[in-house]
mmCIF file of N, CA and C in Angstrom:
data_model
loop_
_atom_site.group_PDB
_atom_site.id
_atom_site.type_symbol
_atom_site.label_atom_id
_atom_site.label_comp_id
_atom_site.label_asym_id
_atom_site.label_seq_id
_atom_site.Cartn_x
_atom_site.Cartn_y
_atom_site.Cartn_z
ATOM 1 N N UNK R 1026 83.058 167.669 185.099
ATOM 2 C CA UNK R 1026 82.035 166.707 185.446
ATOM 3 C C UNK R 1026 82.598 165.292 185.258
ATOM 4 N N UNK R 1027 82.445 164.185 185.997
ATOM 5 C CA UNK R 1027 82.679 163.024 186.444
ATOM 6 C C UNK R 1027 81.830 162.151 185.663
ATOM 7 N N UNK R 1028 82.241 161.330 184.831
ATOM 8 C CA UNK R 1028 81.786 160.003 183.829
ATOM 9 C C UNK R 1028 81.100 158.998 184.545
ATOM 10 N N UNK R 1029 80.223 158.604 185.108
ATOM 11 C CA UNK R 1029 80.129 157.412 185.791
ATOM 12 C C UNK R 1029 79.330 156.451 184.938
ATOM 13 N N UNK R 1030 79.388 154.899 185.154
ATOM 14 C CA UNK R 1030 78.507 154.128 184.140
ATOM 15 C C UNK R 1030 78.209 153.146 185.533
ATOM 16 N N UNK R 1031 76.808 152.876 185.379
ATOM 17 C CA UNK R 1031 75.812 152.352 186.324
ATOM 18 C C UNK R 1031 74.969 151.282 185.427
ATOM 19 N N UNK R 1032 75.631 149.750 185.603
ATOM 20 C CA UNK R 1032 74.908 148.781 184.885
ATOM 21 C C UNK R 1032 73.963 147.838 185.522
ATOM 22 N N UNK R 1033 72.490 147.666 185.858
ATOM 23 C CA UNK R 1033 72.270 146.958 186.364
ATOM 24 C C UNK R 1033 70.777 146.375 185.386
ATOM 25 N N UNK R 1034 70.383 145.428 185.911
ATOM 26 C CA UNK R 1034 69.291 144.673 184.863
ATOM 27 C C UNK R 1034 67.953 145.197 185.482
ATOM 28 N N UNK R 1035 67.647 145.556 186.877
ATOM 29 C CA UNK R 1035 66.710 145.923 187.251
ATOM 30 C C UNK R 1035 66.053 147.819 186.953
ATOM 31 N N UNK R 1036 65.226 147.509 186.144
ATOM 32 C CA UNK R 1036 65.159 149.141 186.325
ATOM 33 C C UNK R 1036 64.423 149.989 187.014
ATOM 34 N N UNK R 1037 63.687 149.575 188.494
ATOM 35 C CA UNK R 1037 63.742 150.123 189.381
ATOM 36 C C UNK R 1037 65.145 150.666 190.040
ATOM 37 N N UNK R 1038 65.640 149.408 190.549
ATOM 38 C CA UNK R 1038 67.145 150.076 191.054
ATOM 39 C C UNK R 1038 68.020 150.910 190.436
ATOM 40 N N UNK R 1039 68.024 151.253 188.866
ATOM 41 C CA UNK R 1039 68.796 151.920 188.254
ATOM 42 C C UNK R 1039 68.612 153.532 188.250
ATOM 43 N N UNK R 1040 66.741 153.215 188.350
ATOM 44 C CA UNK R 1040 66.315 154.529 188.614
ATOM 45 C C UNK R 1040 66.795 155.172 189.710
ATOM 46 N N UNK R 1041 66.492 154.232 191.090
ATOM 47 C CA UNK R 1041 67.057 154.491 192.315
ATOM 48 C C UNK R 1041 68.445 155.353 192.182
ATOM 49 N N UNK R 1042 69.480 154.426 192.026
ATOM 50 C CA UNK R 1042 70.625 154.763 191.934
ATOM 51 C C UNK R 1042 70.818 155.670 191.035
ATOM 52 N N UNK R 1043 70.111 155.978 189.861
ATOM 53 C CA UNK R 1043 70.165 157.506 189.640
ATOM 54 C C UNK R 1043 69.875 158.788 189.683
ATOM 55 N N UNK R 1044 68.944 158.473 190.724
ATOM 56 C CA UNK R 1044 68.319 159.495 191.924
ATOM 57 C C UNK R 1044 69.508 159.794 192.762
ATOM 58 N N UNK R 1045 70.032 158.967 193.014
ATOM 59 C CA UNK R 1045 71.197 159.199 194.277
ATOM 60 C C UNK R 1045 72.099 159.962 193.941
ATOM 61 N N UNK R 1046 72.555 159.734 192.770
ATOM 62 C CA UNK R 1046 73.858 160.507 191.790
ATOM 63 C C UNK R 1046 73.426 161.826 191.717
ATOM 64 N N UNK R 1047 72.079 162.355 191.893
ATOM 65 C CA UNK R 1047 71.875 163.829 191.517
ATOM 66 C C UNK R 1047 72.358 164.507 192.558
ATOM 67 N N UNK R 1048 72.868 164.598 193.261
ATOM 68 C CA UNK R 1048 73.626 164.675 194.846
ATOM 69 C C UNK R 1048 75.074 165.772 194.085
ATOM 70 N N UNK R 1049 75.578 164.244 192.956
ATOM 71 C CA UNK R 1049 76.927 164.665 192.864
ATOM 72 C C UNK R 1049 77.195 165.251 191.733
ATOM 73 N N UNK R 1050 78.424 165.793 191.121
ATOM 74 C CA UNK R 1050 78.648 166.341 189.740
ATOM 75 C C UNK R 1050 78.957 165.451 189.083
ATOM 76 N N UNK R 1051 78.292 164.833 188.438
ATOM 77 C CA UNK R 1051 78.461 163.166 187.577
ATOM 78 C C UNK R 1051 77.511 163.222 186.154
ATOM 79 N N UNK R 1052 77.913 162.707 185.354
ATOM 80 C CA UNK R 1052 77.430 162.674 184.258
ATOM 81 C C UNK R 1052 77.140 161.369 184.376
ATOM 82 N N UNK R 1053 75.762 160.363 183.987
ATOM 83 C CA UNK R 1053 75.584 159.031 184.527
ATOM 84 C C UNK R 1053 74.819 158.075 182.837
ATOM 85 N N UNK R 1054 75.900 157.243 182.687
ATOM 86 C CA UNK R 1054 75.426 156.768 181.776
ATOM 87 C C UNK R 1054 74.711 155.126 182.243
ATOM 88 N N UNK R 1055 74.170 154.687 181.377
ATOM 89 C CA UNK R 1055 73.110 153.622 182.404
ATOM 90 C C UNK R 1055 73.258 152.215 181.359
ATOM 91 N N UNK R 1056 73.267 151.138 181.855
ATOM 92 C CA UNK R 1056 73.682 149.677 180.605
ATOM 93 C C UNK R 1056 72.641 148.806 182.174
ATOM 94 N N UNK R 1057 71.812 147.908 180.764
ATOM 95 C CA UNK R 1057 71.377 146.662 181.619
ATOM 96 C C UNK R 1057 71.321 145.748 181.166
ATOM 97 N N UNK R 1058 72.596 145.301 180.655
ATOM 98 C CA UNK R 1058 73.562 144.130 180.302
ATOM 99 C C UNK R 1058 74.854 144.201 180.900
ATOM 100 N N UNK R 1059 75.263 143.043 180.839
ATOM 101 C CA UNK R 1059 76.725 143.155 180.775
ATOM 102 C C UNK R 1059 77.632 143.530 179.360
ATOM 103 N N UNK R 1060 76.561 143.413 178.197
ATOM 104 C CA UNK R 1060 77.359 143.689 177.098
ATOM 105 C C UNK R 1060 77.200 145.167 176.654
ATOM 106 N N UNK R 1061 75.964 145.530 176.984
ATOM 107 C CA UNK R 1061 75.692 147.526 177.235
ATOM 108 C C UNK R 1061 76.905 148.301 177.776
ATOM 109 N N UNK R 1062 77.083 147.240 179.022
ATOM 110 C CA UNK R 1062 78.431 148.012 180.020
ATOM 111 C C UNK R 1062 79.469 147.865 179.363
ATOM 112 N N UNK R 1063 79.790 146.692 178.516
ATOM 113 C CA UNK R 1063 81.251 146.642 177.733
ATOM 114 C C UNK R 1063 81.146 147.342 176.585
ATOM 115 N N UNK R 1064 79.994 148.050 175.995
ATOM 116 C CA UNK R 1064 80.161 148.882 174.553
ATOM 117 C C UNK R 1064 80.590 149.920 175.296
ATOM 118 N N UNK R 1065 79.554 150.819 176.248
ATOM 119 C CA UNK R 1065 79.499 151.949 176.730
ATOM 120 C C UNK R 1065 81.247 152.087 177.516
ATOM 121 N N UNK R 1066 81.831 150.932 178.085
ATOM 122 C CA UNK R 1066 83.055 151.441 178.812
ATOM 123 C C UNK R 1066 84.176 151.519 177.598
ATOM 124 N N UNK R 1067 83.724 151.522 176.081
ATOM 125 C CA UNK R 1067 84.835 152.119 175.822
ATOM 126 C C UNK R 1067 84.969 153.497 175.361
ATOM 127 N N UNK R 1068 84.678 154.013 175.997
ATOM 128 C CA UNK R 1068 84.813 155.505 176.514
ATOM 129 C C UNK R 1068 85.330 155.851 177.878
ATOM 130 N N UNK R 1069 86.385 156.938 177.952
ATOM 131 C CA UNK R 1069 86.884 157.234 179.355
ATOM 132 C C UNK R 1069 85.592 157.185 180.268
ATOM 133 N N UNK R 1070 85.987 156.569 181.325
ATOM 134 C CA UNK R 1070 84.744 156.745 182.186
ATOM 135 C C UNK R 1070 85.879 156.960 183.819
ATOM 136 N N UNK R 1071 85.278 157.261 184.755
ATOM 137 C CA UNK R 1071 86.105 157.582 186.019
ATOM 138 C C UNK R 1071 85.531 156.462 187.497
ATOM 139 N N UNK R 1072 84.476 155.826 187.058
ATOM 140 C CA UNK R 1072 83.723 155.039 187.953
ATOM 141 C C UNK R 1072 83.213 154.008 187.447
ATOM 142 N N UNK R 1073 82.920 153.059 187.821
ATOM 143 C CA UNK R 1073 82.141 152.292 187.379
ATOM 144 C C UNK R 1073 81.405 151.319 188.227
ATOM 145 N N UNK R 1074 80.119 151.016 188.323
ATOM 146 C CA UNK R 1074 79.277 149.978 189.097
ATOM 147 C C UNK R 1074 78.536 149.317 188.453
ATOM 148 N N UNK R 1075 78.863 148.219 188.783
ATOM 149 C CA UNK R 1075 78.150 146.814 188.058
ATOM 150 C C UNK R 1075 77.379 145.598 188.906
ATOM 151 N N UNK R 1076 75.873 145.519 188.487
ATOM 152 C CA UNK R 1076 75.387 144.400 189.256
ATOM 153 C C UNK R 1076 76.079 143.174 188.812
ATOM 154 N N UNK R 1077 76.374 142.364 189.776
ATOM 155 C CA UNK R 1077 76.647 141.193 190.279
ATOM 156 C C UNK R 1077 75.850 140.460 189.097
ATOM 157 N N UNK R 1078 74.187 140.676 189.370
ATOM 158 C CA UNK R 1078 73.622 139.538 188.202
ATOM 159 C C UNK R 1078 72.735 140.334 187.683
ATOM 160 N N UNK R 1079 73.255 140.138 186.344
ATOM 161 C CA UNK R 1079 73.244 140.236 184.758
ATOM 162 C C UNK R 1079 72.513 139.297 184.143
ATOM 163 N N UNK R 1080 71.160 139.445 183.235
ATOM 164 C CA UNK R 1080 71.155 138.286 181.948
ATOM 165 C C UNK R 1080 72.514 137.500 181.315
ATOM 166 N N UNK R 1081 72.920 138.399 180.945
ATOM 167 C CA UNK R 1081 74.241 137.922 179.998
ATOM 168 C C UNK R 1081 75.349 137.577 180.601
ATOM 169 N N UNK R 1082 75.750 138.035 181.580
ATOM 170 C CA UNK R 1082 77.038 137.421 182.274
ATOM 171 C C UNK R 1082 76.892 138.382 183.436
ATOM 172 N N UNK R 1083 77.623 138.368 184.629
ATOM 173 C CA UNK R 1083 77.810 138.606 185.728
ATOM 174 C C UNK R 1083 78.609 139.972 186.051
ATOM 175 N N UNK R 1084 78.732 140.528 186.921
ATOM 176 C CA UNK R 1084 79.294 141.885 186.936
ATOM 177 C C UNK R 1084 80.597 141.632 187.016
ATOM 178 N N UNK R 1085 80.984 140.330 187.918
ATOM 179 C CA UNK R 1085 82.889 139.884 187.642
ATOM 180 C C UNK R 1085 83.312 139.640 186.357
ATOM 181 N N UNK R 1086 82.449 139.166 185.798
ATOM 182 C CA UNK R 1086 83.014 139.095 184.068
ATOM 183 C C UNK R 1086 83.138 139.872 183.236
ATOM 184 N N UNK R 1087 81.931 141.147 183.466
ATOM 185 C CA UNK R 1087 82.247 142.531 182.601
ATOM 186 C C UNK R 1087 83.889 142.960 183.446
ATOM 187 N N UNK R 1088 83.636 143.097 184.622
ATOM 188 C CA UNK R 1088 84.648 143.598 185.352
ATOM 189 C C UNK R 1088 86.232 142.921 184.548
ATOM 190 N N UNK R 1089 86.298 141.389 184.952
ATOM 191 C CA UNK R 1089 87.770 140.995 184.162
ATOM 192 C C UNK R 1089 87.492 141.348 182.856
ATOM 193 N N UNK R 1090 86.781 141.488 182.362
ATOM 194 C CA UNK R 1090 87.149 141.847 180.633
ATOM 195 C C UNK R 1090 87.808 143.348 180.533
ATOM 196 N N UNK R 1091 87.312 144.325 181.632
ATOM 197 C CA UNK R 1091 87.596 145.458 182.052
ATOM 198 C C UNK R 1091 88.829 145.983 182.099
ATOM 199 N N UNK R 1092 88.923 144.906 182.883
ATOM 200 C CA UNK R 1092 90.614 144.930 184.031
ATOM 201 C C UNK R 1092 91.456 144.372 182.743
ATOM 202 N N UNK R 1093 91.010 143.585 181.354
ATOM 203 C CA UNK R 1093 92.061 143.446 180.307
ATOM 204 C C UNK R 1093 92.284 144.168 179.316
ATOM 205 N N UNK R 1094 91.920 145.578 179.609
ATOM 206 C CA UNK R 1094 91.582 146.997 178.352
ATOM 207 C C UNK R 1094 92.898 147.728 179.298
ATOM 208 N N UNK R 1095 93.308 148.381 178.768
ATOM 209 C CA UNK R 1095 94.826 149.445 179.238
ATOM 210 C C UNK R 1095 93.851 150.408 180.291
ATOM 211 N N UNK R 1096 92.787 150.628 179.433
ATOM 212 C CA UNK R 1096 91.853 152.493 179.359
ATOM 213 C C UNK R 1096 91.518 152.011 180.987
ATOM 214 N N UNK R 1097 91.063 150.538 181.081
ATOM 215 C CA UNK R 1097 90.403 150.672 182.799
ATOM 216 C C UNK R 1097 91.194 149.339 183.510
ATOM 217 N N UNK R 1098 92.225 149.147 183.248
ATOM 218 C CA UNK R 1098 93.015 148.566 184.403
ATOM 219 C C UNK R 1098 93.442 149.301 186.061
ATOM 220 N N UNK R 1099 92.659 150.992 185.936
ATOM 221 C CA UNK R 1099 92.778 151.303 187.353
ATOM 222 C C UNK R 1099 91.478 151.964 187.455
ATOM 223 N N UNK R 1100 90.733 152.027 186.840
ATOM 224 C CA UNK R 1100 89.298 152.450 186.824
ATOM 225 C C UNK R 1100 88.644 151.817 187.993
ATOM 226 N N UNK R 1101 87.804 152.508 189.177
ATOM 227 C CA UNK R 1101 87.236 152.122 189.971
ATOM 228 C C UNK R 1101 85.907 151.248 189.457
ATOM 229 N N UNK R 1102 86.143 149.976 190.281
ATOM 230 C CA UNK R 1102 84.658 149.340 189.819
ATOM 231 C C UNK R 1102 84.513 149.084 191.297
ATOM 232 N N UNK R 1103 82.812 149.000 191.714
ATOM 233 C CA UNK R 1103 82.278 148.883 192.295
ATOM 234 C C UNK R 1103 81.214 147.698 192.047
ATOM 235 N N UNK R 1104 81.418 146.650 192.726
ATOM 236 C CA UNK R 1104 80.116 145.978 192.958
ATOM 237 C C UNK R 1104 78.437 146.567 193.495
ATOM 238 N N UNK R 1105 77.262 146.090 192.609
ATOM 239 C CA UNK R 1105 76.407 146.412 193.851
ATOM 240 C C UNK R 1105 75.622 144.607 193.535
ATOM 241 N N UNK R 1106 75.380 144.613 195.014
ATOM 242 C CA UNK R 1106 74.895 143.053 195.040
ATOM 243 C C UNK R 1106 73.990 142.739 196.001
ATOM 244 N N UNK R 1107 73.089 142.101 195.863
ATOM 245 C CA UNK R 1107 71.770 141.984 197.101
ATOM 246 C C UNK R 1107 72.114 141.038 197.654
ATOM 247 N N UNK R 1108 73.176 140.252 197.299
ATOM 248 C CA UNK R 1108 73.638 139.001 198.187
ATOM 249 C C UNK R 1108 74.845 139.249 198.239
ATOM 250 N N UNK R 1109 74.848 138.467 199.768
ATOM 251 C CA UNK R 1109 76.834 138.622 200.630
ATOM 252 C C UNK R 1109 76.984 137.433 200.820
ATOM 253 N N UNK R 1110 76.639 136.218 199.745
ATOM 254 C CA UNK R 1110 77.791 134.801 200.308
ATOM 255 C C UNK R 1110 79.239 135.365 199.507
ATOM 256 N N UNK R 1111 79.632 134.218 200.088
ATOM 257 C CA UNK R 1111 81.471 134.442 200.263
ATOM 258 C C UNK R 1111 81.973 134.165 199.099
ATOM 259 N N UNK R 1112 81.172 133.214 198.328
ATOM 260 C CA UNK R 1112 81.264 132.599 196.837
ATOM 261 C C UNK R 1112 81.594 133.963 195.951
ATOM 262 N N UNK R 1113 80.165 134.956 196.129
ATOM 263 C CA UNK R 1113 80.060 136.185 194.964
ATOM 264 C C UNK R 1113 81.076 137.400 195.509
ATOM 265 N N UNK R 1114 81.204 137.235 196.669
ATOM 266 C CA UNK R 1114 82.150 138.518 197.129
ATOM 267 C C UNK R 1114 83.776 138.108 196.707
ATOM 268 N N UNK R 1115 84.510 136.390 196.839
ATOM 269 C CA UNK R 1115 85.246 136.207 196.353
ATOM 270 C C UNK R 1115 85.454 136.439 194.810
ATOM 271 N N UNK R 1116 84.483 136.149 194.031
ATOM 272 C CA UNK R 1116 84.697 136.268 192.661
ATOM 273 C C UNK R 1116 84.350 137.567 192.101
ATOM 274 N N UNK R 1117 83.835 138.832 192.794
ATOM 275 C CA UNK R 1117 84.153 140.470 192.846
ATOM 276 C C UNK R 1117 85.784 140.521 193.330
ATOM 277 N N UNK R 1118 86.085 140.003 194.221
ATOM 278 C CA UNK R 1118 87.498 140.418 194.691
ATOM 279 C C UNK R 1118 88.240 139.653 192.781
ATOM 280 N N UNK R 1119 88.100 138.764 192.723
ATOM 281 C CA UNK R 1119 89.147 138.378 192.147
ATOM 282 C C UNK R 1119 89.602 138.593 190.624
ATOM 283 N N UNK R 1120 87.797 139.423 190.507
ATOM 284 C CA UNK R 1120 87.581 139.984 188.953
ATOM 285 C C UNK R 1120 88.808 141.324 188.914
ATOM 286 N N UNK R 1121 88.579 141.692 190.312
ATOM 287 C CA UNK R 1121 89.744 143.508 190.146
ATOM 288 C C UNK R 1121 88.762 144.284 190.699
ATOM 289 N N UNK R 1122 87.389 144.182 191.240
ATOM 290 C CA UNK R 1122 86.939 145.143 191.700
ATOM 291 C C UNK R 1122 87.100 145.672 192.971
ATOM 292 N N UNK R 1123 87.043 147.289 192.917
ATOM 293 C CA UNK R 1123 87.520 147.934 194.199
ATOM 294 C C UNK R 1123 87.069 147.694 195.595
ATOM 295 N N UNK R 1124 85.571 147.429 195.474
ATOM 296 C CA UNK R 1124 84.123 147.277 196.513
ATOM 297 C C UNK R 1124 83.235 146.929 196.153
ATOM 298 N N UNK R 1125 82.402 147.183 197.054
ATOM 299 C CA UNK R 1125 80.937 146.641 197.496
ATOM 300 C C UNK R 1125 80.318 147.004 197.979
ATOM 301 N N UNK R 1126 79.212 147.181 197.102
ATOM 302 C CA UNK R 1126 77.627 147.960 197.900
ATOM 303 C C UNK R 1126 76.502 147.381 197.768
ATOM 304 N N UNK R 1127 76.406 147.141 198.925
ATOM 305 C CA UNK R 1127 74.726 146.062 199.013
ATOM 306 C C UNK R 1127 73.533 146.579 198.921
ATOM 307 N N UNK R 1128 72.408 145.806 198.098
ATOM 308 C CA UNK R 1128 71.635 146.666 198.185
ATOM 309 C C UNK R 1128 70.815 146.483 199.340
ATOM 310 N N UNK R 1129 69.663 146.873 199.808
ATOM 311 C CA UNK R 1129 69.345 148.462 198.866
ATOM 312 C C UNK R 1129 70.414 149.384 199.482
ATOM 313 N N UNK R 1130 70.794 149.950 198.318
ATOM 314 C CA UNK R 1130 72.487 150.991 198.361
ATOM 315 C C UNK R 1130 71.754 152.344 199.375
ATOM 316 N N UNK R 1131 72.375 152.318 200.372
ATOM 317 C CA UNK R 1131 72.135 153.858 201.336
ATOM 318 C C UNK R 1131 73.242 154.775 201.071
ATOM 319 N N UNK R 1132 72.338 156.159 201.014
ATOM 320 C CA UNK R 1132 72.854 156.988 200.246
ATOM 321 C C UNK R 1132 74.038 157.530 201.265
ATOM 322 N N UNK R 1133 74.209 157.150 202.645
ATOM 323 C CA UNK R 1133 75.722 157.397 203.176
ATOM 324 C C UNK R 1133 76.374 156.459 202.219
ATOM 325 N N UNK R 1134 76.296 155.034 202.258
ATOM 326 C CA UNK R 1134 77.065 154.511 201.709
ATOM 327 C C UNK R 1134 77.867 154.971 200.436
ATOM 328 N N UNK R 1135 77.035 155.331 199.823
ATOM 329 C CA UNK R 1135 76.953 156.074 198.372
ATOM 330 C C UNK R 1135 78.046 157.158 198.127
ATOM 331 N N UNK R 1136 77.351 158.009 199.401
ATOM 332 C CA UNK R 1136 78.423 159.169 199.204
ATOM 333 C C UNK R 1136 79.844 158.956 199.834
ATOM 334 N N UNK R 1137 79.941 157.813 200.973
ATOM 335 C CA UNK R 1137 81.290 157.658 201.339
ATOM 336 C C UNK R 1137 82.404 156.841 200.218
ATOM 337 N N UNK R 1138 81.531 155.913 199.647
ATOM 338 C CA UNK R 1138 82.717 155.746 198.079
ATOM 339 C C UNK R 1138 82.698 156.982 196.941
ATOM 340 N N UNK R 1139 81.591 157.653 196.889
ATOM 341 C CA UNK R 1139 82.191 158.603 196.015
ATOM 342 C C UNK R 1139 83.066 159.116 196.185
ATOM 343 N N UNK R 1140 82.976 159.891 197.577
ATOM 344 C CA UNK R 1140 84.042 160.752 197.776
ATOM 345 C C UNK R 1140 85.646 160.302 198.093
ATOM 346 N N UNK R 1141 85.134 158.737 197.855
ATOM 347 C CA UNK R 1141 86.778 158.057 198.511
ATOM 348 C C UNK R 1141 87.424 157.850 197.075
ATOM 349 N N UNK R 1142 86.787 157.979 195.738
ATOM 350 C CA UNK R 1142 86.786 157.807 194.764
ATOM 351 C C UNK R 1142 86.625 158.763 193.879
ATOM 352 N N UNK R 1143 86.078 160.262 193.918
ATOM 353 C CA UNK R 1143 86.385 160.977 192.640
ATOM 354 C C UNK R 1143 86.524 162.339 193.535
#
């Protein structure tokens, strides 16, 4: 079974998105902080998706703090973000994250990074 950690501040959408995961063989742990997501990722995890906006800091910032741990310097992160300016998609690219999923996340979408990914 597959580790995944799913951080977002809204908990409608978290619910959502963990409706979607029942699809796959994933074990789904859930943070709605950015600092939830940095306790919980230190544990092997195989995925990871992080909202964009966070109370506490932003999903690029959990992400580079991420990308400076050994354990997830190749760990898939995934953006999910309700906005596509060029500003937030540059500063996902530049944190280390793999992609991007807008919401509201469709469950093709969903399943075409899983499967490109575990």
């Amino acid at each position: 079974m597959h580790k995944v950690l799913i951080a977002d501040d809204d908990f409608i959408s978290l619910e959502v998105l963990k409706a979607m995961f029942a699809n796959f063989d994933v074990e789904i742990l859930t943070a709605m902080t950015g600092q939830e997501a940095l306790s919980l990722a230190e544990q092997k995890l195989e995925l990871i998706f992080l909202d964009y906006e966070m109370p506490d800091m932003s999903g690029a910032d959990v992400c580079r703090q991420l990308r400076q741990t050994e354990m997830h310097q190749r760990t898939p992160i995934i953006a999910i973000t309700s906005h596509q300016s060029a500003s937030e998609m540059s500063a996902c690219r530049e944190a280390g994250m793999d992609a991007t999923l807008h919401k509201p996340v469709s469950p093709e979408a969903l399943s075409e990074l899983m499967s490109g990914y575990l």
